[in-house]
PDB file of C-alpha atoms in Angstrom:
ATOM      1  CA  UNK A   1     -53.641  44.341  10.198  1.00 88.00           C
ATOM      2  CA  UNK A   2     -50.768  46.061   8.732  1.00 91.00           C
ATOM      3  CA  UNK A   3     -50.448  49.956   9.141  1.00 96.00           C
ATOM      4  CA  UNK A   4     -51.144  52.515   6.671  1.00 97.00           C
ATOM      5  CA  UNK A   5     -48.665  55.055   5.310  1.00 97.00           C
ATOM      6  CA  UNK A   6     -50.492  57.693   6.935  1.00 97.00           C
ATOM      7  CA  UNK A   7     -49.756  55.503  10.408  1.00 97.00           C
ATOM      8  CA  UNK A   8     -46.279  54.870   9.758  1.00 97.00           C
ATOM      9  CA  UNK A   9     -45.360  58.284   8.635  1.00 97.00           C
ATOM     10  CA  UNK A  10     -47.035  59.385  12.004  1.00 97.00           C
ATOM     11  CA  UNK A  11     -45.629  57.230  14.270  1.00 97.00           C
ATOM     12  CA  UNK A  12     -41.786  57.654  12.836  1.00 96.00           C
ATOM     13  CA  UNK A  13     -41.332  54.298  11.236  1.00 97.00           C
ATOM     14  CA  UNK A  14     -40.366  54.112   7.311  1.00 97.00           C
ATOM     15  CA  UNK A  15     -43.480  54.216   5.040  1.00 97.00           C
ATOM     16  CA  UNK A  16     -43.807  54.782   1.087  1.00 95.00           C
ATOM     17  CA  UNK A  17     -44.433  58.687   0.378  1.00 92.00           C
ATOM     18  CA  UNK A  18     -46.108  57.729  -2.845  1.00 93.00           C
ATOM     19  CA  UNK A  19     -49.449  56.682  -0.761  1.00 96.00           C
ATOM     20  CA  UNK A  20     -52.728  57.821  -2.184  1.00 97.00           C
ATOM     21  CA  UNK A  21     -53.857  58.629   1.093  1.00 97.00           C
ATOM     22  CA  UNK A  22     -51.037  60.559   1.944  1.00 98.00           C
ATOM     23  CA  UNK A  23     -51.361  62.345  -2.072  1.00 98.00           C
ATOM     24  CA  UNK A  24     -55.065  63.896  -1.174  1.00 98.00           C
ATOM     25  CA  UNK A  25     -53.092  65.228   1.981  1.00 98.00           C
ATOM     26  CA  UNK A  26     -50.864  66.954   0.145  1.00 98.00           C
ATOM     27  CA  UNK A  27     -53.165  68.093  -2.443  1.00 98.00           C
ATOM     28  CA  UNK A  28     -55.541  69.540   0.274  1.00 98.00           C
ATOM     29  CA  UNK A  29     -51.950  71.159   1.684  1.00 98.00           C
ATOM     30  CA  UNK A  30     -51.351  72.803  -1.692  1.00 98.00           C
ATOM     31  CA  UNK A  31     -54.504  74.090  -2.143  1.00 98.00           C
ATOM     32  CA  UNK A  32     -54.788  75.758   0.932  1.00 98.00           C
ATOM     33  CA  UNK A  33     -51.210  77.342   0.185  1.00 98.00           C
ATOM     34  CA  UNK A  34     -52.600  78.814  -3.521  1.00 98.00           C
ATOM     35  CA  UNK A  35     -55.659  80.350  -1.588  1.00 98.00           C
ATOM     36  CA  UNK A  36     -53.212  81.731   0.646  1.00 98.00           C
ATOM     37  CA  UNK A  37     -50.504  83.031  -1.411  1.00 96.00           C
ATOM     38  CA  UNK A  38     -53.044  84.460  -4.233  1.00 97.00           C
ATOM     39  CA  UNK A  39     -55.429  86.439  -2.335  1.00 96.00           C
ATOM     40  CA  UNK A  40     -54.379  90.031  -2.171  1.00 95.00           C
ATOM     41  CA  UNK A  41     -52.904  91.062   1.528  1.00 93.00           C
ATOM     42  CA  UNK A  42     -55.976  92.725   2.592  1.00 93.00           C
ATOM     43  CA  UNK A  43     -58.315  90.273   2.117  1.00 95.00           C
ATOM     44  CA  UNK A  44     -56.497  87.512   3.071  1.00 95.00           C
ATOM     45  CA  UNK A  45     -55.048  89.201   6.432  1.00 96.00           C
ATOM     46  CA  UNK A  46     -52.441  87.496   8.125  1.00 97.00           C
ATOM     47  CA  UNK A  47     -53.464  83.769   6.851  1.00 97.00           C
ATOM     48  CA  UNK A  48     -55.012  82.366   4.575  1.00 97.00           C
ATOM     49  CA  UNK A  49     -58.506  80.802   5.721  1.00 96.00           C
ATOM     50  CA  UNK A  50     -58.149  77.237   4.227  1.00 97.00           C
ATOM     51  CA  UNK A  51     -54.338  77.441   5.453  1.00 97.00           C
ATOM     52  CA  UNK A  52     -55.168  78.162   8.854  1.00 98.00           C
ATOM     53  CA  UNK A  53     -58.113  75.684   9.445  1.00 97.00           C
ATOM     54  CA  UNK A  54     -55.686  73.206   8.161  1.00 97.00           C
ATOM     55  CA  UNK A  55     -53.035  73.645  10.997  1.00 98.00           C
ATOM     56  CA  UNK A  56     -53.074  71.746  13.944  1.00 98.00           C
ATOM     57  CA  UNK A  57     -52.984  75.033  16.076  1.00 98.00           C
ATOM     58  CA  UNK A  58     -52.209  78.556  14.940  1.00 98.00           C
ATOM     59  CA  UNK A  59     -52.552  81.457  17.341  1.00 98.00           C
ATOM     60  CA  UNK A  60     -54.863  84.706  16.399  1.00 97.00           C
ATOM     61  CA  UNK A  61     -51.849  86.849  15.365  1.00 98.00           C
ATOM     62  CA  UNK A  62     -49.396  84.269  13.449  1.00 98.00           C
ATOM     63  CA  UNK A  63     -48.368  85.836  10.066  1.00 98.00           C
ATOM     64  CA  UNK A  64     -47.034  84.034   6.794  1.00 98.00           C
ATOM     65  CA  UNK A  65     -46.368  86.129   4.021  1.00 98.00           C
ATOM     66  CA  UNK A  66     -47.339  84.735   0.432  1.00 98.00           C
ATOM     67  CA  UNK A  67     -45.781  82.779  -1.337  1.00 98.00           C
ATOM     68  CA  UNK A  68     -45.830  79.748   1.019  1.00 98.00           C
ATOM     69  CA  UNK A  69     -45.535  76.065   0.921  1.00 98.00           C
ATOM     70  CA  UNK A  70     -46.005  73.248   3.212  1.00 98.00           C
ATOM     71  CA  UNK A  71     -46.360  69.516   2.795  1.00 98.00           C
ATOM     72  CA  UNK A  72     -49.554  68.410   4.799  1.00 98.00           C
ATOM     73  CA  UNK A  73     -50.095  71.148   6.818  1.00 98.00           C
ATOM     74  CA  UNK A  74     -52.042  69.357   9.662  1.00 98.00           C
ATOM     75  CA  UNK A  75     -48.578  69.097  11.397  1.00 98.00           C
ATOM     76  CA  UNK A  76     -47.617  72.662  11.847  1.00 98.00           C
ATOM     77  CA  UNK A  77     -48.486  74.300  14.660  1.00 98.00           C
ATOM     78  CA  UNK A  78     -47.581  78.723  15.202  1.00 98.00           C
ATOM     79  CA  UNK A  79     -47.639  80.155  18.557  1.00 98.00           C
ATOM     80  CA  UNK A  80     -48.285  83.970  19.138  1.00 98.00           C
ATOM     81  CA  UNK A  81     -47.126  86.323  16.938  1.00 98.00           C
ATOM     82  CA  UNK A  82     -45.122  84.111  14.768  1.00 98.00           C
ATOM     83  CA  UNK A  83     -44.079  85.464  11.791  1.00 98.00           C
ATOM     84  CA  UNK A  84     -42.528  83.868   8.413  1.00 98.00           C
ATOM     85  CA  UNK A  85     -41.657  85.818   5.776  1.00 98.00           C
ATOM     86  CA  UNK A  86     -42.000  85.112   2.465  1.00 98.00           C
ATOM     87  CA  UNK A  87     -40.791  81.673   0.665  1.00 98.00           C
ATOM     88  CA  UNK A  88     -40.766  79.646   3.725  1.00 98.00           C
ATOM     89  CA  UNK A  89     -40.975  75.895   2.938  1.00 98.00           C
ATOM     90  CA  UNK A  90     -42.750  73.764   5.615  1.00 98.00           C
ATOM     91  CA  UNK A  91     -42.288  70.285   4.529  1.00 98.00           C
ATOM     92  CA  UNK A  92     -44.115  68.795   7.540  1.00 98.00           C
ATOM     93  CA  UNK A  93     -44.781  65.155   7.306  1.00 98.00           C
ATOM     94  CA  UNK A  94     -44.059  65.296  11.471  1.00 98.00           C
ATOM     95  CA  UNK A  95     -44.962  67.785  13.920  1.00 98.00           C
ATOM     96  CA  UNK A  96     -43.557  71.081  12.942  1.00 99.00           C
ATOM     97  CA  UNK A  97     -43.846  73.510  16.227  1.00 99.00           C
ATOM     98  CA  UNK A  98     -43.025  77.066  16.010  1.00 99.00           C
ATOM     99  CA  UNK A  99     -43.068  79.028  19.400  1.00 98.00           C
ATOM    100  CA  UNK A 100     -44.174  82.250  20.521  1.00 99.00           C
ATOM    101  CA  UNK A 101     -42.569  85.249  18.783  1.00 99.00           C
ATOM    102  CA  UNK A 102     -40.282  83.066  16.771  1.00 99.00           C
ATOM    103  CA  UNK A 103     -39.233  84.865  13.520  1.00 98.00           C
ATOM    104  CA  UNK A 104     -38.237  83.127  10.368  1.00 99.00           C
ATOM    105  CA  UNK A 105     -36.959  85.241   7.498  1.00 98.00           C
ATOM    106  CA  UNK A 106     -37.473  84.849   3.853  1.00 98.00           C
ATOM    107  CA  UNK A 107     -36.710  80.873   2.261  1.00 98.00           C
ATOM    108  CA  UNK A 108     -36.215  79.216   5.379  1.00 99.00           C
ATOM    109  CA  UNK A 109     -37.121  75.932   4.740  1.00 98.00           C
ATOM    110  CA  UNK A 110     -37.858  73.616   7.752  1.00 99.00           C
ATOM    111  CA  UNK A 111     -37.383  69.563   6.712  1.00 98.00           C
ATOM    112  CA  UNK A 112     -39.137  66.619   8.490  1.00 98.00           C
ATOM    113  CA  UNK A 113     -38.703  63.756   5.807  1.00 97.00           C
ATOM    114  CA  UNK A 114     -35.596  61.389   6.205  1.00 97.00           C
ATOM    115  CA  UNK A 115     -35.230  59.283   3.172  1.00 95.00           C
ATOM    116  CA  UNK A 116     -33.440  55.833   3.596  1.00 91.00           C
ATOM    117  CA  UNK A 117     -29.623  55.620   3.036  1.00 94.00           C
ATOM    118  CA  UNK A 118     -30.045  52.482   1.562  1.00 95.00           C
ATOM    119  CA  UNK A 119     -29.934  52.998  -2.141  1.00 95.00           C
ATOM    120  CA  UNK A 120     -32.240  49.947  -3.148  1.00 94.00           C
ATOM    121  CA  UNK A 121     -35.057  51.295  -0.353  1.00 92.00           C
ATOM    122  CA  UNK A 122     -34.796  55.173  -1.275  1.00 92.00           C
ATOM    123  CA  UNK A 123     -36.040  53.909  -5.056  1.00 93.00           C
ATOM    124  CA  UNK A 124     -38.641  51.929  -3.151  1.00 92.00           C
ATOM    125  CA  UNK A 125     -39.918  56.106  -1.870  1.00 92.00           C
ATOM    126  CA  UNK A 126     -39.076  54.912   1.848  1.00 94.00           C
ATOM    127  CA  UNK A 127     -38.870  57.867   4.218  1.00 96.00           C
ATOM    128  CA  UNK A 128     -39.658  58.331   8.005  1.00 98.00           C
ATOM    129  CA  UNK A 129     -40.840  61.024   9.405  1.00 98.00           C
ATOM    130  CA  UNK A 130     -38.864  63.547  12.506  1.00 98.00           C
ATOM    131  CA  UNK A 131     -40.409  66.428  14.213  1.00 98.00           C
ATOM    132  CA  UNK A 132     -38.809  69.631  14.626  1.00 99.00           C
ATOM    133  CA  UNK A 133     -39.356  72.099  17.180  1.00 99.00           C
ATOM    134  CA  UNK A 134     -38.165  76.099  17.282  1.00 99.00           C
ATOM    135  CA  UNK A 135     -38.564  77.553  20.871  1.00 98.00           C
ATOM    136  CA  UNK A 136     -39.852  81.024  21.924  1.00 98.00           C
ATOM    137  CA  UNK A 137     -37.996  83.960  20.680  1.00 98.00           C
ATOM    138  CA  UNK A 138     -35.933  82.423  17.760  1.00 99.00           C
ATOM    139  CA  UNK A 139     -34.924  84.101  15.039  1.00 98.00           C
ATOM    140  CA  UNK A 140     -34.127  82.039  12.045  1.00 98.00           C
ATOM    141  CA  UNK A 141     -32.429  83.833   9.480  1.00 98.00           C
ATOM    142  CA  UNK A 142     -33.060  84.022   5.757  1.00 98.00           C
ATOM    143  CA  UNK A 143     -32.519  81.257   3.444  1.00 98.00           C
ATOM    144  CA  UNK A 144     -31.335  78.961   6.273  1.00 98.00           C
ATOM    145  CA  UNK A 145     -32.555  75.058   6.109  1.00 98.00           C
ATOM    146  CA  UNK A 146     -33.242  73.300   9.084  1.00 98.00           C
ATOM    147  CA  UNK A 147     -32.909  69.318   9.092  1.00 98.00           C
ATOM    148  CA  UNK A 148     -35.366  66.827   9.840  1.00 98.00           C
ATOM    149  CA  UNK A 149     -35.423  65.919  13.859  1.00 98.00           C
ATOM    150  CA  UNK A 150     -34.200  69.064  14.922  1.00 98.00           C
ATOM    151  CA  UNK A 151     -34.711  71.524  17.925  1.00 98.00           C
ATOM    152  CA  UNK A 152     -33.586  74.856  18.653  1.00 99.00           C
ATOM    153  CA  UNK A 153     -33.736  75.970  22.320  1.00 98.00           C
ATOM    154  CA  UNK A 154     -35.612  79.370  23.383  1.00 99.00           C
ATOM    155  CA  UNK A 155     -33.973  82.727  22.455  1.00 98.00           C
ATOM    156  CA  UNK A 156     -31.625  80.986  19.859  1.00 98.00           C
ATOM    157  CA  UNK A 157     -30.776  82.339  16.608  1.00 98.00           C
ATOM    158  CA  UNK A 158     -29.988  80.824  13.055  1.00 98.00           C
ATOM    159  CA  UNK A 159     -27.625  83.154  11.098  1.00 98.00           C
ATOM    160  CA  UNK A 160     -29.148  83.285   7.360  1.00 98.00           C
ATOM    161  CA  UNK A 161     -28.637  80.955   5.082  1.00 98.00           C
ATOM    162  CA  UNK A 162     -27.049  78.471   8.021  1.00 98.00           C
ATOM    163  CA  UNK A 163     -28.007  74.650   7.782  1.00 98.00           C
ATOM    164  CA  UNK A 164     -28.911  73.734  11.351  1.00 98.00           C
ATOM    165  CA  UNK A 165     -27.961  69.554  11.243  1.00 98.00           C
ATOM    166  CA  UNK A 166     -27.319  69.189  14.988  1.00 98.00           C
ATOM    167  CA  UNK A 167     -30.329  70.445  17.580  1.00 98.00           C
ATOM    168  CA  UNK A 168     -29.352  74.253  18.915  1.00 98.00           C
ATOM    169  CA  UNK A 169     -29.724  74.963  22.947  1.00 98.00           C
ATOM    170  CA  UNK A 170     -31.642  77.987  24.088  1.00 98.00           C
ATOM    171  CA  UNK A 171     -29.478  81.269  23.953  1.00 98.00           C
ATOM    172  CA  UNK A 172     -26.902  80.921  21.804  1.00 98.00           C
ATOM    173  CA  UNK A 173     -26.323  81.802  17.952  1.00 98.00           C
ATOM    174  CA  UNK A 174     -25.220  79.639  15.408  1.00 98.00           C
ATOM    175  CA  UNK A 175     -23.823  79.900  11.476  1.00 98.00           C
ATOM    176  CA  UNK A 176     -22.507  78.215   8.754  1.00 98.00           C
ATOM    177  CA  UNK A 177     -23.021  74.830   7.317  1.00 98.00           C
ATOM    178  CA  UNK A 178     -23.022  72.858   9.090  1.00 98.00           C
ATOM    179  CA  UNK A 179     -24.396  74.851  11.565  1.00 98.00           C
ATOM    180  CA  UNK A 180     -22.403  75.993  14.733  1.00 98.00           C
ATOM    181  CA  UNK A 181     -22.199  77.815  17.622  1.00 97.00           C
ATOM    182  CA  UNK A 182     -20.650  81.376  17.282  1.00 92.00           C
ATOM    183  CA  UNK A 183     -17.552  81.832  19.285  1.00 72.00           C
TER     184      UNK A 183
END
């Protein structure tokens, strides 16, 4: 029996976005996100309720401020005391994990879809799916995009508006686009 999107997309190989299994997901995803970035501060607290019972794993003191937007959702996980600011785009169609006391400052936008190079199978909506993982302690600057497949290393840090193409090893800071390691 042949796999469904929702398979493929999870186990990395190419599968058609435009699924309709795969279109509730995201509609659940973006519902969640409008609870979350429309209910005043104090009453809403650090995360939205729908938002964070859709997340694989959030810890007690994670904070996202409004607006916010991610893909499925039920691939992001937030360690402790996480914090985005506002704008961050999680397009999470693989595991998206975020460690302890990472920071990520307003826009960053975090990528997991790679669409096909091949012309004829991009307009066929073929895209696979690559994880990307930010360590303990990062700090992710604003506006900076980081690539699908990705991971930056404990303590790192992302200069703002940096695209981050190539993974980033614990410790060091990097800049630019592409991305690289300050001198």
């Amino acid at each position: 029996m042949p796999l469904s999107a929702l398979e493929k997309m999870k186990s990395g190989d190419w599968y058609s976005c435009l699924d309709p299994e795969l279109e509730a997901l995201r509609t659940a995803a973006r519902a969640a996100a409008f609870e979350h970035s429309t209910t005043p501060p104090d009453v809403r607290g650090n995360i939205g309720e729908k938002l964070r019972a859709l997340f694989a794993a959030c810890a007690g003191d994670a904070r996202i401020e409004a607006p916010f937007h991610c893909a499925y959702g039920v691939n992001i996980t937030l360690g402790k005391a996480v914090f985005l600011n506002a704008g961050c785009v999680v397009l999470d169609s693989a595991p998206v994990t975020i460690g302890d006391y990472a920071m990520l400052g307003p826009n960053v936008q975090i990528y997991c879809a790679d669409h096909h190079k091949d012309p004829e199978l991009r307009q066929q909506n073929l895209e696979r799916a690559m994880p990307v993982t930010i360590g303990k302690n990062v700090w992710i600057g604003g506006a900076a995009i980081i690539l699908p497949g990705i991971t930056i290393g404990d303590n790192a840090i992302v200069g703002a508006g940096s695209v981050v193409t190539k993974d980033v090893p614990a410790g060091v800071t990097v800049v630019g686009n592409p991305a690289r390691v300050m001198g």
